[in-house]
Structures are given as C-alpha cells and as structure tokens.
C-alpha cells in the first residue's frame, strides 16, 4: 500500500531515481523541484500543483494524475503514454512539452495554455473538445487522433492532415487553416 502525504509543500528538492515510487500525494505543492532523474512507478498525484519544476526525460510509468496543475514546468521528451487513464486530468500553463509523447491518451479533461508543444506525439489521442490556447504546435503529430470540436484558433504552427485526423467542428483561425492544406501540397498566399 502506498504511503499517503496530504497538504504539504515541497520546495527546491532534487529527487533521485526511485525516491517517490509507491507514494500518494494529495493537495500538495511542489515549487522549483527537479524530477528529471526520476523513474516514477505506482505514484499518485491528486489536486497537486507544480510550479517551475523540471520533469525533462523523467520516466513516468503507471502514474495517476487526478486534477494536477503544472505552471512553468519542463517536460521535454517525457512519455505520458503509460499513465493511468482513470480520471486522467492534467493542466499545463506556460510549460515546455517539446517532444513529449501523449500517444493514444484520452486528453478530453486536460488543458494546454500558452505552452510549447513542438513535435508532441498526439497520435491516436482523444483531444476532442479541448482548447489549445496560444500553444506552439510546430510538427506536433495528430494522425488518427480525435480532434472533433477542438479549438486550435489561438495556437500556431500546426499541420493536421484532415484525411487522417477527425476534425469535424474543430475551430481554426484563418491563418492557421494553412496547416490543414500543408499535406495536400497546396500553397496559400
């Protein structure tokens, strides 16, 4: 059974490889912490907040994220695909998720605000109905994703193949619509 930690604040801590495994955190706050060396396994975060934390290249396996908020955090090359899908709810504000993998995840309860999502793998993911608010989606991959009713209108640099991605009733800006034509080798001036 996991150790339970409630309503604590952790600041400027660098965590080791297996230091946090088999723990459950609820209503905790993490500020300026470094998780980049972690190999997470069987870990739960419920109603937690992370500010200015580094997760880049961390191994995230069988982690439960329940209503978790990340602000100004780094997630370069993190693979979220093995996260627990039951009540998977994460929110990113001004984060860097470049080269992260969100393959086949149900992201309908997630929020992406003002974040860098360069080359993120959203293949087969369900992003339906969410808003990518002011995000950079350069080379993000949405092949076979469900992006119906998704709002891309304030984001930039996306290229989405409408033949390989469900985009019915998705919202795009006029400028961003060029990213829908890219795969058809059509030039819009």
PDB file of C-alpha atoms in Angstrom:
ATOM      1  CA  UNK A   1       0.000   0.000   0.000  1.00  0.00           C
ATOM      2  CA  UNK A   2       1.255   3.473  -0.884  1.00  0.00           C
ATOM      3  CA  UNK A   3       2.301   6.000   1.748  1.00  0.00           C
ATOM      4  CA  UNK A   4      -0.148   8.917   1.830  1.00  0.00           C
ATOM      5  CA  UNK A   5       1.050  12.547   2.015  1.00  0.00           C
ATOM      6  CA  UNK A   6      -1.553  15.286   2.450  1.00  0.00           C
ATOM      7  CA  UNK A   7      -1.345  19.083   2.157  1.00  0.00           C
ATOM      8  CA  UNK A   8       2.426  19.606   2.196  1.00  0.00           C
ATOM      9  CA  UNK A   9       4.707  21.975   0.316  1.00  0.00           C
ATOM     10  CA  UNK A  10       7.988  20.841  -1.210  1.00  0.00           C
ATOM     11  CA  UNK A  11      10.465  23.431  -2.434  1.00  0.00           C
ATOM     12  CA  UNK A  12      13.831  23.240  -4.239  1.00  0.00           C
ATOM     13  CA  UNK A  13      14.235  19.478  -3.938  1.00  0.00           C
ATOM     14  CA  UNK A  14      16.103  17.298  -6.418  1.00  0.00           C
ATOM     15  CA  UNK A  15      14.597  13.829  -6.351  1.00  0.00           C
ATOM     16  CA  UNK A  16      16.502  10.611  -7.033  1.00  0.00           C
ATOM     17  CA  UNK A  17      15.589   7.791  -9.394  1.00  0.00           C
ATOM     18  CA  UNK A  18      13.200   5.721  -7.221  1.00  0.00           C
ATOM     19  CA  UNK A  19      12.690   8.120  -4.332  1.00  0.00           C
ATOM     20  CA  UNK A  20       8.992   8.816  -4.947  1.00  0.00           C
ATOM     21  CA  UNK A  21       7.715   5.405  -6.003  1.00  0.00           C
ATOM     22  CA  UNK A  22       4.646   3.913  -4.298  1.00  0.00           C
ATOM     23  CA  UNK A  23       3.571   7.261  -2.800  1.00  0.00           C
ATOM     24  CA  UNK A  24       0.287   9.158  -2.949  1.00  0.00           C
ATOM     25  CA  UNK A  25       0.250  12.961  -2.746  1.00  0.00           C
ATOM     26  CA  UNK A  26      -2.957  14.937  -2.239  1.00  0.00           C
ATOM     27  CA  UNK A  27      -3.321  18.736  -2.113  1.00  0.00           C
ATOM     28  CA  UNK A  28       0.469  19.123  -2.217  1.00  0.00           C
ATOM     29  CA  UNK A  29       2.517  21.886  -3.805  1.00  0.00           C
ATOM     30  CA  UNK A  30       5.901  21.444  -5.485  1.00  0.00           C
ATOM     31  CA  UNK A  31       7.973  24.564  -6.266  1.00  0.00           C
ATOM     32  CA  UNK A  32      11.331  24.632  -8.093  1.00  0.00           C
ATOM     33  CA  UNK A  33      11.762  20.850  -7.773  1.00  0.00           C
ATOM     34  CA  UNK A  34      13.771  18.644 -10.124  1.00  0.00           C
ATOM     35  CA  UNK A  35      12.248  15.276 -11.102  1.00  0.00           C
ATOM     36  CA  UNK A  36      14.408  14.735 -14.205  1.00  0.00           C
ATOM     37  CA  UNK A  37      16.285  11.737 -12.768  1.00  0.00           C
ATOM     38  CA  UNK A  38      13.113  10.008 -11.566  1.00  0.00           C
ATOM     39  CA  UNK A  39      11.830   6.677 -12.762  1.00  0.00           C
ATOM     40  CA  UNK A  40       8.251   7.036 -11.499  1.00  0.00           C
ATOM     41  CA  UNK A  41       6.302   3.869 -10.793  1.00  0.00           C
ATOM     42  CA  UNK A  42       2.994   3.481  -8.983  1.00  0.00           C
ATOM     43  CA  UNK A  43       2.726   7.115  -7.945  1.00  0.00           C
ATOM     44  CA  UNK A  44      -0.442   9.192  -7.422  1.00  0.00           C
ATOM     45  CA  UNK A  45      -0.947  12.959  -7.506  1.00  0.00           C
ATOM     46  CA  UNK A  46      -4.404  14.275  -6.555  1.00  0.00           C
ATOM     47  CA  UNK A  47      -5.209  18.012  -6.618  1.00  0.00           C
ATOM     48  CA  UNK A  48      -1.496  18.900  -6.657  1.00  0.00           C
ATOM     49  CA  UNK A  49       0.246  21.997  -8.039  1.00  0.00           C
ATOM     50  CA  UNK A  50       3.705  22.118  -9.596  1.00  0.00           C
ATOM     51  CA  UNK A  51       5.438  25.425 -10.315  1.00  0.00           C
ATOM     52  CA  UNK A  52       8.755  25.814 -12.144  1.00  0.00           C
ATOM     53  CA  UNK A  53       9.587  22.113 -11.862  1.00  0.00           C
ATOM     54  CA  UNK A  54      11.754  20.048 -14.219  1.00  0.00           C
ATOM     55  CA  UNK A  55      10.477  16.657 -15.430  1.00  0.00           C
ATOM     56  CA  UNK A  56      12.557  16.539 -18.623  1.00  0.00           C
ATOM     57  CA  UNK A  57      13.426  12.972 -19.612  1.00  0.00           C
ATOM     58  CA  UNK A  58      11.816  11.566 -16.428  1.00  0.00           C
ATOM     59  CA  UNK A  59      10.333   8.084 -16.786  1.00  0.00           C
ATOM     60  CA  UNK A  60       6.624   8.253 -15.971  1.00  0.00           C
ATOM     61  CA  UNK A  61       5.120   4.780 -15.641  1.00  0.00           C
ATOM     62  CA  UNK A  62       1.792   3.891 -14.031  1.00  0.00           C
ATOM     63  CA  UNK A  63       1.397   7.374 -12.574  1.00  0.00           C
ATOM     64  CA  UNK A  64      -2.036   8.666 -11.656  1.00  0.00           C
ATOM     65  CA  UNK A  65      -2.673  12.359 -12.349  1.00  0.00           C
ATOM     66  CA  UNK A  66      -6.005  13.497 -10.866  1.00  0.00           C
ATOM     67  CA  UNK A  67      -6.657  17.228 -11.339  1.00  0.00           C
ATOM     68  CA  UNK A  68      -2.993  18.264 -11.376  1.00  0.00           C
ATOM     69  CA  UNK A  69      -1.766  21.734 -12.399  1.00  0.00           C
ATOM     70  CA  UNK A  70       1.651  22.432 -13.912  1.00  0.00           C
ATOM     71  CA  UNK A  71       2.837  26.043 -14.300  1.00  0.00           C
ATOM     72  CA  UNK A  72       6.142  26.967 -15.984  1.00  0.00           C
ATOM     73  CA  UNK A  73       7.354  23.349 -15.896  1.00  0.00           C
ATOM     74  CA  UNK A  74       9.673  21.449 -18.277  1.00  0.00           C
ATOM     75  CA  UNK A  75       8.586  18.103 -19.778  1.00  0.00           C
ATOM     76  CA  UNK A  76      10.945  17.693 -22.719  1.00  0.00           C
ATOM     77  CA  UNK A  77      10.914  14.117 -24.078  1.00  0.00           C
ATOM     78  CA  UNK A  78       8.537  12.784 -21.402  1.00  0.00           C
ATOM     79  CA  UNK A  79       6.374   9.809 -22.362  1.00  0.00           C
ATOM     80  CA  UNK A  80       2.914  10.090 -20.774  1.00  0.00           C
ATOM     81  CA  UNK A  81       1.549   7.059 -22.658  1.00  0.00           C
ATOM     82  CA  UNK A  82       1.880   4.701 -19.684  1.00  0.00           C
ATOM     83  CA  UNK A  83      -0.022   6.945 -17.257  1.00  0.00           C
ATOM     84  CA  UNK A  84      -3.118   5.591 -15.566  1.00  0.00           C
ATOM     85  CA  UNK A  85      -6.142   6.644 -17.653  1.00  0.00           C
ATOM     86  CA  UNK A  86      -8.777   6.602 -14.915  1.00  0.00           C
ATOM     87  CA  UNK A  87      -9.653  10.253 -14.183  1.00  0.00           C
ATOM     88  CA  UNK A  88      -6.543  11.423 -16.101  1.00  0.00           C
ATOM     89  CA  UNK A  89      -6.679  15.204 -15.658  1.00  0.00           C
ATOM     90  CA  UNK A  90      -3.616  17.416 -16.131  1.00  0.00           C
ATOM     91  CA  UNK A  91      -3.369  21.122 -16.871  1.00  0.00           C
ATOM     92  CA  UNK A  92      -0.368  22.849 -18.427  1.00  0.00           C
ATOM     93  CA  UNK A  93       0.164  26.607 -18.274  1.00  0.00           C
ATOM     94  CA  UNK A  94       3.314  28.124 -19.814  1.00  0.00           C
ATOM     95  CA  UNK A  95       5.030  24.729 -19.924  1.00  0.00           C
ATOM     96  CA  UNK A  96       7.521  23.196 -22.340  1.00  0.00           C
ATOM     97  CA  UNK A  97       6.404  19.750 -23.533  1.00  0.00           C
ATOM     98  CA  UNK A  98       8.587  19.588 -26.640  1.00  0.00           C
ATOM     99  CA  UNK A  99       8.994  16.030 -27.970  1.00  0.00           C
ATOM    100  CA  UNK A 100       6.655  14.597 -25.312  1.00  0.00           C
ATOM    101  CA  UNK A 101       4.545  11.551 -26.130  1.00  0.00           C
ATOM    102  CA  UNK A 102       0.799  11.529 -25.475  1.00  0.00           C
ATOM    103  CA  UNK A 103       0.120   8.612 -27.794  1.00  0.00           C
ATOM    104  CA  UNK A 104      -3.420   7.174 -27.550  1.00  0.00           C
ATOM    105  CA  UNK A 105      -4.292   9.084 -24.359  1.00  0.00           C
ATOM    106  CA  UNK A 106      -7.725  10.402 -23.507  1.00  0.00           C
ATOM    107  CA  UNK A 107      -6.926  14.097 -23.034  1.00  0.00           C
ATOM    108  CA  UNK A 108     -10.511  15.412 -23.001  1.00  0.00           C
ATOM    109  CA  UNK A 109     -10.134  16.579 -19.384  1.00  0.00           C
ATOM    110  CA  UNK A 110      -6.779  18.294 -19.970  1.00  0.00           C
ATOM    111  CA  UNK A 111      -5.878  21.912 -20.608  1.00  0.00           C
ATOM    112  CA  UNK A 112      -2.959  23.328 -22.591  1.00  0.00           C
ATOM    113  CA  UNK A 113      -2.367  27.082 -22.161  1.00  0.00           C
ATOM    114  CA  UNK A 114       0.449  29.168 -23.606  1.00  0.00           C
ATOM    115  CA  UNK A 115       2.712  26.133 -23.880  1.00  0.00           C
ATOM    116  CA  UNK A 116       5.317  24.838 -26.298  1.00  0.00           C
ATOM    117  CA  UNK A 117       4.161  21.518 -27.787  1.00  0.00           C
ATOM    118  CA  UNK A 118       6.777  21.182 -30.508  1.00  0.00           C
ATOM    119  CA  UNK A 119       6.822  17.692 -32.066  1.00  0.00           C
ATOM    120  CA  UNK A 120       4.487  16.267 -29.423  1.00  0.00           C
ATOM    121  CA  UNK A 121       3.032  12.881 -30.396  1.00  0.00           C
ATOM    122  CA  UNK A 122      -0.772  13.124 -30.129  1.00  0.00           C
ATOM    123  CA  UNK A 123      -1.264  10.180 -32.500  1.00  0.00           C
ATOM    124  CA  UNK A 124      -4.486   8.251 -31.731  1.00  0.00           C
ATOM    125  CA  UNK A 125      -5.126  10.574 -28.753  1.00  0.00           C
ATOM    126  CA  UNK A 126      -8.563  11.933 -27.925  1.00  0.00           C
ATOM    127  CA  UNK A 127      -8.240  15.730 -27.767  1.00  0.00           C
ATOM    128  CA  UNK A 128     -11.873  16.316 -28.677  1.00  0.00           C
ATOM    129  CA  UNK A 129     -13.477  19.428 -27.278  1.00  0.00           C
ATOM    130  CA  UNK A 130     -10.355  20.862 -25.642  1.00  0.00           C
ATOM    131  CA  UNK A 131      -8.727  24.227 -26.322  1.00  0.00           C
ATOM    132  CA  UNK A 132      -5.086  24.609 -27.236  1.00  0.00           C
ATOM    133  CA  UNK A 133      -4.847  28.217 -26.039  1.00  0.00           C
ATOM    134  CA  UNK A 134      -1.881  30.132 -27.523  1.00  0.00           C
ATOM    135  CA  UNK A 135       0.234  26.995 -27.934  1.00  0.00           C
ATOM    136  CA  UNK A 136       3.046  26.346 -30.399  1.00  0.00           C
ATOM    137  CA  UNK A 137       2.186  23.056 -32.151  1.00  0.00           C
ATOM    138  CA  UNK A 138       5.074  23.019 -34.644  1.00  0.00           C
ATOM    139  CA  UNK A 139       5.456  19.466 -36.008  1.00  0.00           C
ATOM    140  CA  UNK A 140       3.001  18.063 -33.444  1.00  0.00           C
ATOM    141  CA  UNK A 141       1.532  14.850 -34.834  1.00  0.00           C
ATOM    142  CA  UNK A 142      -2.252  14.290 -34.758  1.00  0.00           C
ATOM    143  CA  UNK A 143      -2.543  11.314 -37.122  1.00  0.00           C
ATOM    144  CA  UNK A 144      -5.578   9.150 -36.240  1.00  0.00           C
ATOM    145  CA  UNK A 145      -6.409  11.486 -33.335  1.00  0.00           C
ATOM    146  CA  UNK A 146      -9.916  12.591 -32.456  1.00  0.00           C
ATOM    147  CA  UNK A 147      -9.791  16.399 -32.632  1.00  0.00           C
ATOM    148  CA  UNK A 148     -13.506  16.986 -33.130  1.00  0.00           C
ATOM    149  CA  UNK A 149     -14.702  20.280 -31.622  1.00  0.00           C
ATOM    150  CA  UNK A 150     -11.106  21.080 -30.604  1.00  0.00           C
ATOM    151  CA  UNK A 151     -10.218  24.783 -30.581  1.00  0.00           C
ATOM    152  CA  UNK A 152      -6.905  25.492 -32.333  1.00  0.00           C
ATOM    153  CA  UNK A 153      -7.839  29.102 -33.202  1.00  0.00           C
ATOM    154  CA  UNK A 154      -5.338  30.881 -30.951  1.00  0.00           C
ATOM    155  CA  UNK A 155      -2.487  28.408 -31.493  1.00  0.00           C
ATOM    156  CA  UNK A 156       0.141  28.391 -34.220  1.00  0.00           C
ATOM    157  CA  UNK A 157       2.355  26.245 -36.436  1.00  0.00           C
ATOM    158  CA  UNK A 158       0.125  23.171 -36.582  1.00  0.00           C
ATOM    159  CA  UNK A 159      -0.133  20.928 -39.607  1.00  0.00           C
ATOM    160  CA  UNK A 160      -3.007  18.483 -39.451  1.00  0.00           C
ATOM    161  CA  UNK A 161      -3.990  16.076 -42.186  1.00  0.00           C
ATOM    162  CA  UNK A 162      -7.814  16.154 -42.316  1.00  0.00           C
ATOM    163  CA  UNK A 163      -7.821  12.788 -44.080  1.00  0.00           C
ATOM    164  CA  UNK A 164      -6.076  11.082 -41.168  1.00  0.00           C
ATOM    165  CA  UNK A 165      -7.500  13.062 -38.243  1.00  0.00           C
ATOM    166  CA  UNK A 166     -11.087  13.534 -37.093  1.00  0.00           C
ATOM    167  CA  UNK A 167     -11.581  17.328 -37.134  1.00  0.00           C
ATOM    168  CA  UNK A 168     -15.342  17.735 -37.515  1.00  0.00           C
ATOM    169  CA  UNK A 169     -16.425  21.072 -35.963  1.00  0.00           C
ATOM    170  CA  UNK A 170     -12.864  21.861 -34.854  1.00  0.00           C
ATOM    171  CA  UNK A 171     -12.059  25.567 -34.728  1.00  0.00           C
ATOM    172  CA  UNK A 172      -9.143  27.055 -36.674  1.00  0.00           C
ATOM    173  CA  UNK A 173      -8.035  30.633 -37.360  1.00  0.00           C
ATOM    174  CA  UNK A 174      -7.917  31.754 -40.970  1.00  0.00           C
ATOM    175  CA  UNK A 175      -4.100  31.988 -40.734  1.00  0.00           C
ATOM    176  CA  UNK A 176      -3.892  28.537 -39.117  1.00  0.00           C
ATOM    177  CA  UNK A 177      -6.071  26.945 -41.809  1.00  0.00           C
ATOM    178  CA  UNK A 178      -2.921  26.804 -43.941  1.00  0.00           C
ATOM    179  CA  UNK A 179      -1.805  23.982 -41.669  1.00  0.00           C
ATOM    180  CA  UNK A 180      -4.746  21.896 -42.893  1.00  0.00           C
ATOM    181  CA  UNK A 181      -3.667  22.273 -46.511  1.00  0.00           C
ATOM    182  CA  UNK A 182       0.027  21.518 -45.970  1.00  0.00           C
ATOM    183  CA  UNK A 183      -0.390  17.762 -46.561  1.00  0.00           C
ATOM    184  CA  UNK A 184      -2.115  18.439 -49.876  1.00  0.00           C
ATOM    185  CA  UNK A 185       0.875  20.390 -51.197  1.00  0.00           C
ATOM    186  CA  UNK A 186      -1.325  23.453 -51.679  1.00  0.00           C
ATOM    187  CA  UNK A 187       0.217  26.908 -51.357  1.00  0.00           C
ATOM    188  CA  UNK A 188      -1.907  29.697 -49.878  1.00  0.00           C
ATOM    189  CA  UNK A 189      -0.616  33.253 -50.161  1.00  0.00           C
TER     190      UNK A 189
END
